[in-house]
């Protein structure tokens, strides 16, 4: 992970003074378990370039996490490599003088002097489409170019890769440019590794002063940096107070809808356009699946694949006629939380306690074969499309459940949430299908195996865009081929 700052033309030589770094010396420090180095690759009155390079300690990244030793997924992430909120945390101390605009007295007047800057940083892992990334920086007056790595793939993934290098060119003060990056880099990544407190709200207010209030993507930036409605409202109140103090007139900017955070094993859901729904879409999904299971003639044995923390399995435990539930999940941390949830069901009349099973859709488990019901609730969109065929072949051809229930987001409905065409609801989604694509996918499998499929919707429907969640119920015929 790196950031390159290059100044050219008038005042370029002031870059080292504004950064408070000697261009002839290597800056090499350890900040928060990461090695931070700054080296000047050019230093003259015409061109000065500083390269900031960070190498985190991958072991320290998971130390102190009480759940880390239980979950192999801690090793399968990009936190060690991508330019994210972690990167900003690592370099904040090194760039504190420039961020706060407090160089030595002889150079203070240069804090407010715009420089011809070229900023390059990455890789950034973002679920935002290219045009949205370009809008975020273009609105600030930068020329924006995006680059992807040179790796070659055997299938067309490069163009869809979320990892990009971002290059910006424009005339801006160094302090403002850095403050913009410290707000927008975490917004691009949409991941915060720390608790969002009052200090975080104040930081966004300070770093966003003079540009964030007028940014056309302001709602998106706040949603992805502050994340929660309470924090955003706190920011709005502070901004409105400052506006009134400055004589800008009464009234705060409009409230901004918030994208709910996803729980492990679940999917984040956008809010309604006018107001947050009284019932969460996740709860509506569980209710619809439980109702569907309750109406089946054969429902004694259930396999809940990708069960996460066990919320759906726990909901199904009280459905009459259900005798066995196997909650299959690869994440040990999620399973521990599921076990705590299942333990609370012990001794309840008319309730079957689900059995946690460590497993994956990519590994065949003979014990799951021939069950009455198999469920994939918000699971398939987390699987690469080119790997999904193998999963479905295994389910229909080897597990052969009497009924398979699949739910997945309806991409058509994203328009109702005000999302861009290329935008997806959750950073881990590999794809999202509209109604036509989902219907065609279901027809493909009913044509290949002796199953019939019924497609329905879940949530508040739209005459034009359908329902936020689409559900397919595959029912096996009398004879398996």
Tab-separated table of C-alpha atoms in Angstrom:
chain	number	residue	atom	x	y	z
A	1	UNK	CA	0.000	0.000	0.000
A	2	UNK	CA	1.413	3.322	-0.995
A	3	UNK	CA	0.791	6.992	-1.651
A	4	UNK	CA	2.954	9.048	-4.017
A	5	UNK	CA	2.796	12.844	-3.812
A	6	UNK	CA	4.440	14.750	-6.668
A	7	UNK	CA	4.600	18.545	-6.896
A	8	UNK	CA	5.730	20.347	-10.035
A	9	UNK	CA	6.159	23.963	-11.060
A	10	UNK	CA	6.116	26.973	-8.776
A	11	UNK	CA	6.514	26.045	-5.114
A	12	UNK	CA	7.326	22.388	-5.781
A	13	UNK	CA	10.351	22.608	-3.512
A	14	UNK	CA	8.095	23.507	-0.593
A	15	UNK	CA	6.621	19.992	-0.521
A	16	UNK	CA	9.304	18.637	1.805
A	17	UNK	CA	8.920	21.607	4.152
A	18	UNK	CA	5.125	21.213	4.290
A	19	UNK	CA	5.591	17.512	5.044
A	20	UNK	CA	8.300	18.403	7.591
A	21	UNK	CA	10.590	15.732	6.151
A	22	UNK	CA	14.224	16.066	5.089
A	23	UNK	CA	14.376	14.921	1.437
A	24	UNK	CA	17.915	13.617	1.979
A	25	UNK	CA	16.911	11.234	4.759
A	26	UNK	CA	14.796	8.097	4.793
A	27	UNK	CA	11.852	8.326	7.163
A	28	UNK	CA	11.461	4.853	8.690
A	29	UNK	CA	9.167	4.362	11.681
A	30	UNK	CA	6.853	1.758	13.161
A	31	UNK	CA	3.321	3.040	13.667
A	32	UNK	CA	0.590	0.801	15.090
A	33	UNK	CA	2.331	-2.454	14.128
A	34	UNK	CA	3.166	-1.249	10.619
A	35	UNK	CA	6.406	-0.056	9.091
A	36	UNK	CA	5.997	3.384	7.519
A	37	UNK	CA	8.675	4.669	5.156
A	38	UNK	CA	8.903	7.954	3.280
A	39	UNK	CA	11.523	8.494	0.617
A	40	UNK	CA	11.960	11.443	-1.766
A	41	UNK	CA	12.598	10.224	-5.307
A	42	UNK	CA	12.964	13.794	-6.593
A	43	UNK	CA	13.816	17.000	-4.778
A	44	UNK	CA	14.254	20.267	-6.614
A	45	UNK	CA	12.546	23.625	-6.957
A	46	UNK	CA	10.811	22.348	-10.126
A	47	UNK	CA	9.890	18.752	-9.139
A	48	UNK	CA	9.601	17.144	-5.717
A	49	UNK	CA	8.186	13.659	-5.188
A	50	UNK	CA	7.590	11.808	-1.920
A	51	UNK	CA	6.744	8.101	-1.807
A	52	UNK	CA	4.955	6.873	1.321
A	53	UNK	CA	5.090	3.099	1.639
A	54	UNK	CA	3.503	1.016	4.398
A	55	UNK	CA	4.151	-2.606	5.311
A	56	UNK	CA	1.801	-3.932	8.027
A	57	UNK	CA	2.700	-6.888	10.200
A	58	UNK	CA	0.149	-9.542	9.131
A	59	UNK	CA	0.331	-11.299	12.492
A	60	UNK	CA	-0.295	-8.095	14.433
A	61	UNK	CA	-3.375	-7.462	12.284
A	62	UNK	CA	-5.190	-10.303	14.052
A	63	UNK	CA	-3.630	-10.049	17.503
A	64	UNK	CA	-5.997	-9.027	20.228
A	65	UNK	CA	-8.987	-10.510	18.399
A	66	UNK	CA	-10.534	-12.992	20.802
A	67	UNK	CA	-12.097	-14.842	17.890
A	68	UNK	CA	-9.073	-14.860	15.590
A	69	UNK	CA	-7.742	-18.248	16.718
A	70	UNK	CA	-11.089	-19.840	15.902
A	71	UNK	CA	-11.536	-18.614	12.370
A	72	UNK	CA	-9.371	-19.415	9.352
A	73	UNK	CA	-11.039	-16.600	7.393
A	74	UNK	CA	-8.760	-14.125	9.196
A	75	UNK	CA	-6.068	-15.243	6.748
A	76	UNK	CA	-8.238	-14.769	3.672
A	77	UNK	CA	-8.497	-11.006	3.336
A	78	UNK	CA	-6.814	-8.061	1.659
A	79	UNK	CA	-6.123	-5.903	4.741
A	80	UNK	CA	-2.375	-6.436	4.488
A	81	UNK	CA	-2.206	-5.075	0.951
A	82	UNK	CA	-4.879	-2.507	0.133
A	83	UNK	CA	-4.881	1.231	0.731
A	84	UNK	CA	-7.743	1.546	3.215
A	85	UNK	CA	-8.726	3.154	6.516
A	86	UNK	CA	-5.899	1.103	8.045
A	87	UNK	CA	-3.428	2.804	5.714
A	88	UNK	CA	-4.706	6.226	6.742
A	89	UNK	CA	-4.283	5.275	10.395
A	90	UNK	CA	-0.721	4.118	9.809
A	91	UNK	CA	0.418	7.304	8.023
A	92	UNK	CA	-1.494	9.889	10.068
A	93	UNK	CA	1.361	10.526	12.491
A	94	UNK	CA	3.930	10.770	9.694
A	95	UNK	CA	1.795	13.326	7.843
A	96	UNK	CA	0.473	15.122	10.929
A	97	UNK	CA	2.292	18.374	10.196
A	98	UNK	CA	0.877	18.611	6.675
A	99	UNK	CA	-2.621	17.468	7.695
A	100	UNK	CA	-2.817	20.077	10.425
A	101	UNK	CA	-1.144	22.793	8.334
A	102	UNK	CA	1.523	23.584	10.924
A	103	UNK	CA	4.978	23.579	9.326
A	104	UNK	CA	7.831	25.705	10.604
A	105	UNK	CA	6.958	29.384	10.813
A	106	UNK	CA	9.020	30.275	7.754
A	107	UNK	CA	6.772	28.101	5.559
A	108	UNK	CA	3.355	28.725	7.122
A	109	UNK	CA	2.180	30.968	4.276
A	110	UNK	CA	2.704	28.055	1.847
A	111	UNK	CA	-0.029	26.053	3.612
A	112	UNK	CA	-2.669	28.067	1.763
A	113	UNK	CA	-0.810	28.120	-1.566
A	114	UNK	CA	-2.156	25.662	-4.191
A	115	UNK	CA	0.480	23.457	-5.807
A	116	UNK	CA	0.412	21.478	-9.030
A	117	UNK	CA	-0.024	18.034	-7.510
A	118	UNK	CA	-0.080	14.494	-8.844
A	119	UNK	CA	-1.334	11.952	-6.315
A	120	UNK	CA	-1.099	8.222	-6.880
A	121	UNK	CA	-2.235	5.570	-4.432
A	122	UNK	CA	-3.364	1.972	-4.243
A	123	UNK	CA	-4.245	-0.692	-4.624
A	124	UNK	CA	-7.756	0.255	-3.524
A	125	UNK	CA	-10.344	-2.506	-3.194
A	126	UNK	CA	-13.706	-0.847	-3.791
A	127	UNK	CA	-17.136	-2.112	-4.746
A	128	UNK	CA	-17.888	1.257	-6.347
A	129	UNK	CA	-17.999	1.315	-10.161
A	130	UNK	CA	-15.310	3.222	-12.044
A	131	UNK	CA	-17.537	6.153	-12.958
A	132	UNK	CA	-18.507	6.724	-9.307
A	133	UNK	CA	-14.860	6.723	-8.248
A	134	UNK	CA	-14.142	9.224	-10.998
A	135	UNK	CA	-17.043	11.410	-9.839
A	136	UNK	CA	-15.805	11.413	-6.233
A	137	UNK	CA	-12.491	12.986	-7.217
A	138	UNK	CA	-13.553	14.754	-10.396
A	139	UNK	CA	-15.967	16.892	-8.408
A	140	UNK	CA	-12.967	18.227	-6.482
A	141	UNK	CA	-11.278	19.429	-9.658
A	142	UNK	CA	-8.887	16.535	-10.214
A	143	UNK	CA	-8.124	14.773	-13.457
A	144	UNK	CA	-8.731	11.120	-12.608
A	145	UNK	CA	-7.284	7.980	-14.145
A	146	UNK	CA	-7.826	4.425	-12.933
A	147	UNK	CA	-5.520	1.512	-13.605
A	148	UNK	CA	-5.737	-2.198	-12.935
A	149	UNK	CA	-2.817	-4.575	-12.537
A	150	UNK	CA	-1.129	-6.462	-15.352
A	151	UNK	CA	-2.151	-9.922	-14.152
A	152	UNK	CA	-3.695	-12.151	-16.797
A	153	UNK	CA	-6.661	-14.400	-16.080
A	154	UNK	CA	-8.019	-17.404	-17.907
A	155	UNK	CA	-11.477	-15.918	-17.669
A	156	UNK	CA	-12.768	-12.359	-17.898
A	157	UNK	CA	-12.223	-11.135	-14.354
A	158	UNK	CA	-9.719	-8.347	-14.804
A	159	UNK	CA	-12.299	-5.831	-16.014
A	160	UNK	CA	-14.509	-6.703	-13.016
A	161	UNK	CA	-11.729	-6.610	-10.436
A	162	UNK	CA	-12.434	-4.285	-7.525
A	163	UNK	CA	-8.693	-3.585	-7.088
A	164	UNK	CA	-7.574	-0.395	-8.796
A	165	UNK	CA	-4.763	2.140	-8.664
A	166	UNK	CA	-5.952	5.744	-8.635
A	167	UNK	CA	-4.026	8.684	-10.099
A	168	UNK	CA	-5.094	12.285	-9.570
A	169	UNK	CA	-3.794	15.530	-11.060
A	170	UNK	CA	-4.860	18.998	-10.052
A	171	UNK	CA	-4.006	22.264	-8.379
A	172	UNK	CA	-4.681	22.097	-4.656
A	173	UNK	CA	-3.091	22.936	-1.335
A	174	UNK	CA	-1.260	19.975	0.147
A	175	UNK	CA	-3.273	20.146	3.369
A	176	UNK	CA	-6.622	20.044	1.571
A	177	UNK	CA	-5.468	17.286	-0.777
A	178	UNK	CA	-4.402	15.084	2.137
A	179	UNK	CA	-7.575	15.784	4.089
A	180	UNK	CA	-9.638	14.808	1.051
A	181	UNK	CA	-7.734	11.533	0.770
A	182	UNK	CA	-8.198	10.790	4.464
A	183	UNK	CA	-11.961	11.061	3.980
A	184	UNK	CA	-12.315	9.457	0.556
A	185	UNK	CA	-9.953	6.484	0.867
A	186	UNK	CA	-12.026	4.922	3.683
A	187	UNK	CA	-15.177	5.771	1.700
A	188	UNK	CA	-13.827	3.892	-1.314
A	189	UNK	CA	-12.944	0.858	0.764
A	190	UNK	CA	-16.241	0.927	2.729
A	191	UNK	CA	-14.530	-0.780	5.660
A	192	UNK	CA	-13.779	0.602	9.078
A	193	UNK	CA	-11.485	-1.383	11.351
A	194	UNK	CA	-12.330	0.677	14.423
A	195	UNK	CA	-15.326	1.902	16.400
A	196	UNK	CA	-16.994	4.983	14.934
A	197	UNK	CA	-17.084	7.405	17.833
A	198	UNK	CA	-17.674	11.137	18.321
A	199	UNK	CA	-14.006	11.648	17.449
A	200	UNK	CA	-14.591	10.103	14.034
A	201	UNK	CA	-17.517	12.437	13.385
A	202	UNK	CA	-15.361	15.398	14.389
A	203	UNK	CA	-12.524	14.186	12.142
A	204	UNK	CA	-14.828	14.008	9.104
A	205	UNK	CA	-16.104	17.489	9.948
A	206	UNK	CA	-12.575	18.934	10.208
A	207	UNK	CA	-11.120	17.175	7.187
A	208	UNK	CA	-14.230	17.852	5.116
A	209	UNK	CA	-14.386	21.557	5.927
A	210	UNK	CA	-14.640	23.693	2.811
A	211	UNK	CA	-15.330	20.898	0.290
A	212	UNK	CA	-17.485	18.071	1.651
A	213	UNK	CA	-20.539	20.269	2.260
A	214	UNK	CA	-20.828	21.076	-1.470
A	215	UNK	CA	-19.729	17.694	-2.837
A	216	UNK	CA	-22.406	16.181	-5.145
A	217	UNK	CA	-21.666	12.709	-3.698
A	218	UNK	CA	-21.805	13.946	-0.129
A	219	UNK	CA	-24.562	11.510	0.881
A	220	UNK	CA	-22.589	8.549	-0.420
A	221	UNK	CA	-19.409	9.709	1.319
A	222	UNK	CA	-21.110	10.108	4.689
A	223	UNK	CA	-22.923	6.808	4.331
A	224	UNK	CA	-19.669	4.943	3.721
A	225	UNK	CA	-17.488	6.765	6.269
A	226	UNK	CA	-19.826	7.246	9.228
A	227	UNK	CA	-22.048	4.253	8.353
A	228	UNK	CA	-24.695	4.728	11.048
A	229	UNK	CA	-27.691	7.041	11.070
A	230	UNK	CA	-26.848	8.420	14.498
A	231	UNK	CA	-23.317	9.383	13.494
A	232	UNK	CA	-24.527	10.973	10.263
A	233	UNK	CA	-27.193	12.981	12.086
A	234	UNK	CA	-24.559	14.130	14.573
A	235	UNK	CA	-22.396	15.309	11.685
A	236	UNK	CA	-25.366	17.087	10.093
A	237	UNK	CA	-26.175	18.889	13.336
A	238	UNK	CA	-22.580	20.039	13.706
A	239	UNK	CA	-22.468	21.185	10.085
A	240	UNK	CA	-25.787	23.041	10.450
A	241	UNK	CA	-24.582	24.764	13.623
A	242	UNK	CA	-21.416	25.920	11.904
A	243	UNK	CA	-23.457	27.098	8.928
A	244	UNK	CA	-25.692	29.220	11.167
A	245	UNK	CA	-22.686	30.544	13.073
A	246	UNK	CA	-21.111	31.576	9.792
A	247	UNK	CA	-24.312	33.350	8.772
A	248	UNK	CA	-25.405	30.732	6.267
A	249	UNK	CA	-28.984	30.689	7.499
A	250	UNK	CA	-31.023	28.201	9.497
A	251	UNK	CA	-31.672	24.619	8.665
A	252	UNK	CA	-29.530	21.531	8.346
A	253	UNK	CA	-28.942	19.533	5.179
A	254	UNK	CA	-31.490	16.801	4.516
A	255	UNK	CA	-31.175	13.505	6.385
A	256	UNK	CA	-29.283	10.888	4.460
A	257	UNK	CA	-30.428	7.260	4.252
A	258	UNK	CA	-27.983	4.754	5.712
A	259	UNK	CA	-26.909	1.401	4.353
A	260	UNK	CA	-27.235	-1.127	7.152
A	261	UNK	CA	-24.157	-3.059	8.115
A	262	UNK	CA	-24.120	-6.723	7.351
A	263	UNK	CA	-23.897	-9.326	10.058
A	264	UNK	CA	-21.517	-12.232	9.489
A	265	UNK	CA	-23.147	-14.714	7.177
A	266	UNK	CA	-25.758	-12.170	6.077
A	267	UNK	CA	-26.200	-9.475	3.475
A	268	UNK	CA	-26.380	-5.724	3.885
A	269	UNK	CA	-29.669	-4.232	2.803
A	270	UNK	CA	-30.282	-0.696	1.577
A	271	UNK	CA	-32.978	1.316	3.365
A	272	UNK	CA	-36.219	2.474	1.851
A	273	UNK	CA	-36.250	5.689	-0.136
A	274	UNK	CA	-38.481	7.618	2.246
A	275	UNK	CA	-37.809	6.039	5.644
A	276	UNK	CA	-36.292	2.957	7.224
A	277	UNK	CA	-38.683	-0.006	7.076
A	278	UNK	CA	-40.277	-1.078	10.329
A	279	UNK	CA	-39.364	-4.696	9.584
A	280	UNK	CA	-35.909	-5.545	8.271
A	281	UNK	CA	-35.717	-7.327	4.944
A	282	UNK	CA	-33.623	-10.019	6.577
A	283	UNK	CA	-36.487	-10.786	8.974
A	284	UNK	CA	-38.952	-10.878	6.082
A	285	UNK	CA	-36.741	-13.418	4.316
A	286	UNK	CA	-36.598	-15.666	7.358
A	287	UNK	CA	-40.358	-15.403	7.769
A	288	UNK	CA	-40.983	-16.267	4.115
A	289	UNK	CA	-38.648	-19.269	4.251
A	290	UNK	CA	-40.175	-20.519	7.511
A	291	UNK	CA	-43.674	-20.160	6.064
A	292	UNK	CA	-42.642	-22.021	2.910
A	293	UNK	CA	-41.089	-24.850	4.934
A	294	UNK	CA	-44.186	-25.073	7.110
A	295	UNK	CA	-46.355	-25.624	4.024
A	296	UNK	CA	-44.255	-28.513	2.676
A	297	UNK	CA	-45.530	-32.066	3.043
A	298	UNK	CA	-42.029	-33.335	3.785
A	299	UNK	CA	-39.989	-31.070	6.065
A	300	UNK	CA	-38.625	-33.262	8.848
A	301	UNK	CA	-34.948	-32.842	7.945
A	302	UNK	CA	-33.412	-29.502	6.924
A	303	UNK	CA	-29.949	-28.426	5.793
A	304	UNK	CA	-29.266	-24.686	6.128
A	305	UNK	CA	-26.182	-24.052	3.973
A	306	UNK	CA	-24.184	-20.913	4.773
A	307	UNK	CA	-26.045	-20.612	8.068
A	308	UNK	CA	-23.803	-17.882	9.494
A	309	UNK	CA	-24.706	-17.103	13.097
A	310	UNK	CA	-27.672	-19.447	12.948
A	311	UNK	CA	-30.498	-16.920	12.873
A	312	UNK	CA	-32.482	-18.690	10.155
A	313	UNK	CA	-31.833	-22.134	11.650
A	314	UNK	CA	-33.094	-20.875	15.020
A	315	UNK	CA	-36.193	-19.457	13.319
A	316	UNK	CA	-36.896	-22.808	11.661
A	317	UNK	CA	-36.474	-24.717	14.923
A	318	UNK	CA	-40.063	-24.007	15.970
A	319	UNK	CA	-41.735	-24.896	12.662
A	320	UNK	CA	-44.127	-27.807	13.335
A	321	UNK	CA	-43.044	-31.060	11.724
A	322	UNK	CA	-39.341	-30.201	11.656
A	323	UNK	CA	-37.290	-32.878	13.433
A	324	UNK	CA	-33.700	-32.110	12.437
A	325	UNK	CA	-31.791	-29.013	11.315
A	326	UNK	CA	-28.169	-29.095	10.251
A	327	UNK	CA	-26.640	-25.607	10.195
A	328	UNK	CA	-23.664	-25.797	7.812
A	329	UNK	CA	-21.117	-22.969	7.987
A	330	UNK	CA	-17.355	-22.736	7.180
A	331	UNK	CA	-16.592	-19.864	9.584
A	332	UNK	CA	-15.696	-21.045	13.086
A	333	UNK	CA	-16.344	-17.606	14.580
A	334	UNK	CA	-19.871	-17.532	13.146
A	335	UNK	CA	-20.454	-21.060	14.357
A	336	UNK	CA	-19.515	-20.139	17.901
A	337	UNK	CA	-22.130	-17.404	17.881
A	338	UNK	CA	-24.621	-19.838	16.377
A	339	UNK	CA	-23.915	-22.359	19.136
A	340	UNK	CA	-24.635	-19.696	21.750
A	341	UNK	CA	-27.925	-18.972	19.996
A	342	UNK	CA	-28.834	-22.661	19.736
A	343	UNK	CA	-28.028	-23.254	23.415
A	344	UNK	CA	-30.831	-20.872	24.356
A	345	UNK	CA	-33.297	-23.172	22.584
A	346	UNK	CA	-32.532	-26.124	24.866
A	347	UNK	CA	-35.563	-27.329	26.774
A	348	UNK	CA	-38.143	-25.335	24.831
A	349	UNK	CA	-41.294	-27.313	24.091
A	350	UNK	CA	-41.922	-27.946	20.402
A	351	UNK	CA	-38.461	-26.759	19.418
A	352	UNK	CA	-35.676	-28.751	17.787
A	353	UNK	CA	-32.137	-27.586	18.565
A	354	UNK	CA	-30.147	-27.137	15.324
A	355	UNK	CA	-26.878	-29.029	14.965
A	356	UNK	CA	-23.893	-26.908	13.866
A	357	UNK	CA	-21.844	-28.529	11.099
A	358	UNK	CA	-18.514	-27.298	9.761
A	359	UNK	CA	-18.736	-27.548	5.998
A	360	UNK	CA	-18.807	-25.848	2.638
A	361	UNK	CA	-20.747	-26.090	-0.585
A	362	UNK	CA	-17.474	-27.017	-2.278
A	363	UNK	CA	-16.933	-30.171	-0.208
A	364	UNK	CA	-19.390	-33.032	-0.524
A	365	UNK	CA	-20.741	-34.381	2.773
A	366	UNK	CA	-22.455	-37.765	2.458
A	367	UNK	CA	-24.403	-37.175	5.677
A	368	UNK	CA	-26.346	-34.324	4.027
A	369	UNK	CA	-27.647	-36.476	1.193
A	370	UNK	CA	-31.372	-37.077	0.654
A	371	UNK	CA	-32.688	-34.505	3.143
A	372	UNK	CA	-36.201	-33.133	2.878
A	373	UNK	CA	-35.225	-29.472	2.579
A	374	UNK	CA	-32.010	-27.687	1.653
A	375	UNK	CA	-31.773	-23.881	1.959
A	376	UNK	CA	-29.389	-21.345	0.397
A	377	UNK	CA	-30.483	-18.050	1.928
A	378	UNK	CA	-28.503	-15.153	0.386
A	379	UNK	CA	-25.636	-17.507	-0.440
A	380	UNK	CA	-25.284	-17.932	-4.201
A	381	UNK	CA	-24.381	-14.282	-4.843
A	382	UNK	CA	-21.279	-14.782	-2.677
A	383	UNK	CA	-19.983	-17.476	-5.065
A	384	UNK	CA	-18.121	-16.668	-8.275
A	385	UNK	CA	-20.439	-17.377	-11.190
A	386	UNK	CA	-17.943	-19.697	-12.859
A	387	UNK	CA	-17.890	-21.842	-9.677
A	388	UNK	CA	-21.631	-21.835	-9.102
A	389	UNK	CA	-22.326	-24.557	-11.679
A	390	UNK	CA	-20.255	-27.035	-9.704
A	391	UNK	CA	-22.191	-26.207	-6.543
A	392	UNK	CA	-25.584	-26.681	-8.174
A	393	UNK	CA	-24.505	-29.916	-9.871
A	394	UNK	CA	-23.581	-31.247	-6.446
A	395	UNK	CA	-26.858	-30.149	-4.869
A	396	UNK	CA	-29.181	-31.462	-7.569
A	397	UNK	CA	-27.120	-34.454	-8.671
A	398	UNK	CA	-25.681	-35.760	-5.402
A	399	UNK	CA	-27.508	-34.283	-2.408
A	400	UNK	CA	-30.891	-34.524	-4.134
A	401	UNK	CA	-33.078	-32.740	-1.565
A	402	UNK	CA	-36.827	-33.077	-1.977
A	403	UNK	CA	-37.040	-29.266	-1.858
A	404	UNK	CA	-34.368	-26.623	-2.440
A	405	UNK	CA	-35.052	-23.025	-1.405
A	406	UNK	CA	-32.820	-20.279	-2.836
A	407	UNK	CA	-33.022	-16.562	-2.103
A	408	UNK	CA	-30.875	-13.855	-3.707
A	409	UNK	CA	-31.037	-10.067	-4.234
A	410	UNK	CA	-33.036	-8.725	-7.171
A	411	UNK	CA	-30.694	-6.391	-9.019
A	412	UNK	CA	-33.640	-4.691	-10.764
A	413	UNK	CA	-34.832	-3.413	-7.393
A	414	UNK	CA	-31.546	-1.617	-6.673
A	415	UNK	CA	-32.924	1.314	-8.656
A	416	UNK	CA	-35.563	1.816	-5.950
A	417	UNK	CA	-32.725	2.242	-3.459
A	418	UNK	CA	-31.166	4.947	-5.628
A	419	UNK	CA	-28.170	2.772	-6.438
A	420	UNK	CA	-26.112	3.048	-9.608
A	421	UNK	CA	-26.567	0.386	-12.299
A	422	UNK	CA	-23.188	-1.239	-11.592
A	423	UNK	CA	-23.452	-0.889	-7.811
A	424	UNK	CA	-24.012	-3.964	-5.651
A	425	UNK	CA	-25.558	-4.232	-2.204
A	426	UNK	CA	-22.629	-5.840	-0.429
A	427	UNK	CA	-18.893	-5.804	-1.009
A	428	UNK	CA	-18.636	-9.601	-0.965
A	429	UNK	CA	-21.286	-10.154	-3.650
A	430	UNK	CA	-19.719	-11.644	-6.766
A	431	UNK	CA	-22.823	-10.840	-8.823
A	432	UNK	CA	-26.448	-9.803	-8.517
A	433	UNK	CA	-29.123	-10.939	-10.956
A	434	UNK	CA	-32.249	-9.198	-12.132
A	435	UNK	CA	-35.524	-11.088	-12.473
A	436	UNK	CA	-34.929	-12.205	-16.053
A	437	UNK	CA	-31.443	-13.559	-15.327
A	438	UNK	CA	-32.609	-15.386	-12.203
A	439	UNK	CA	-35.565	-16.930	-14.014
A	440	UNK	CA	-33.301	-18.129	-16.833
A	441	UNK	CA	-30.886	-19.613	-14.305
A	442	UNK	CA	-33.693	-21.500	-12.567
A	443	UNK	CA	-35.019	-22.806	-15.897
A	444	UNK	CA	-31.589	-24.088	-16.774
A	445	UNK	CA	-31.500	-26.354	-13.729
A	446	UNK	CA	-35.089	-27.555	-14.011
A	447	UNK	CA	-34.199	-28.539	-17.553
A	448	UNK	CA	-31.166	-30.518	-16.416
A	449	UNK	CA	-32.623	-32.240	-13.338
A	450	UNK	CA	-36.090	-33.541	-12.385
A	451	UNK	CA	-37.138	-30.443	-10.473
A	452	UNK	CA	-39.820	-27.814	-10.951
A	453	UNK	CA	-39.250	-24.235	-9.756
A	454	UNK	CA	-41.617	-21.565	-8.453
A	455	UNK	CA	-40.256	-18.026	-8.205
A	456	UNK	CA	-41.702	-15.491	-5.770
A	457	UNK	CA	-40.612	-12.197	-4.208
A	458	UNK	CA	-39.940	-11.036	-0.652
A	459	UNK	CA	-40.253	-7.519	0.734
A	460	UNK	CA	-42.092	-4.399	-0.386
A	461	UNK	CA	-42.815	-4.845	-4.078
A	462	UNK	CA	-42.625	-2.377	-6.931
A	463	UNK	CA	-44.811	-2.651	-10.010
A	464	UNK	CA	-41.835	-1.796	-12.217
A	465	UNK	CA	-38.906	-3.426	-10.432
A	466	UNK	CA	-40.372	-6.395	-8.553
A	467	UNK	CA	-39.310	-7.295	-5.014
A	468	UNK	CA	-35.989	-6.603	-3.248
A	469	UNK	CA	-35.387	-10.332	-2.725
A	470	UNK	CA	-36.295	-13.096	-5.146
A	471	UNK	CA	-36.911	-16.645	-3.956
A	472	UNK	CA	-37.005	-19.872	-5.939
A	473	UNK	CA	-38.482	-23.083	-4.515
A	474	UNK	CA	-37.271	-26.148	-6.411
A	475	UNK	CA	-39.419	-29.227	-5.896
A	476	UNK	CA	-38.138	-32.670	-6.918
A	477	UNK	CA	-40.298	-34.948	-9.071
A	478	UNK	CA	-41.396	-38.429	-8.014
A	479	UNK	CA	-38.404	-40.167	-9.577
A	480	UNK	CA	-34.763	-39.141	-9.490
A	481	UNK	CA	-32.908	-39.882	-12.702
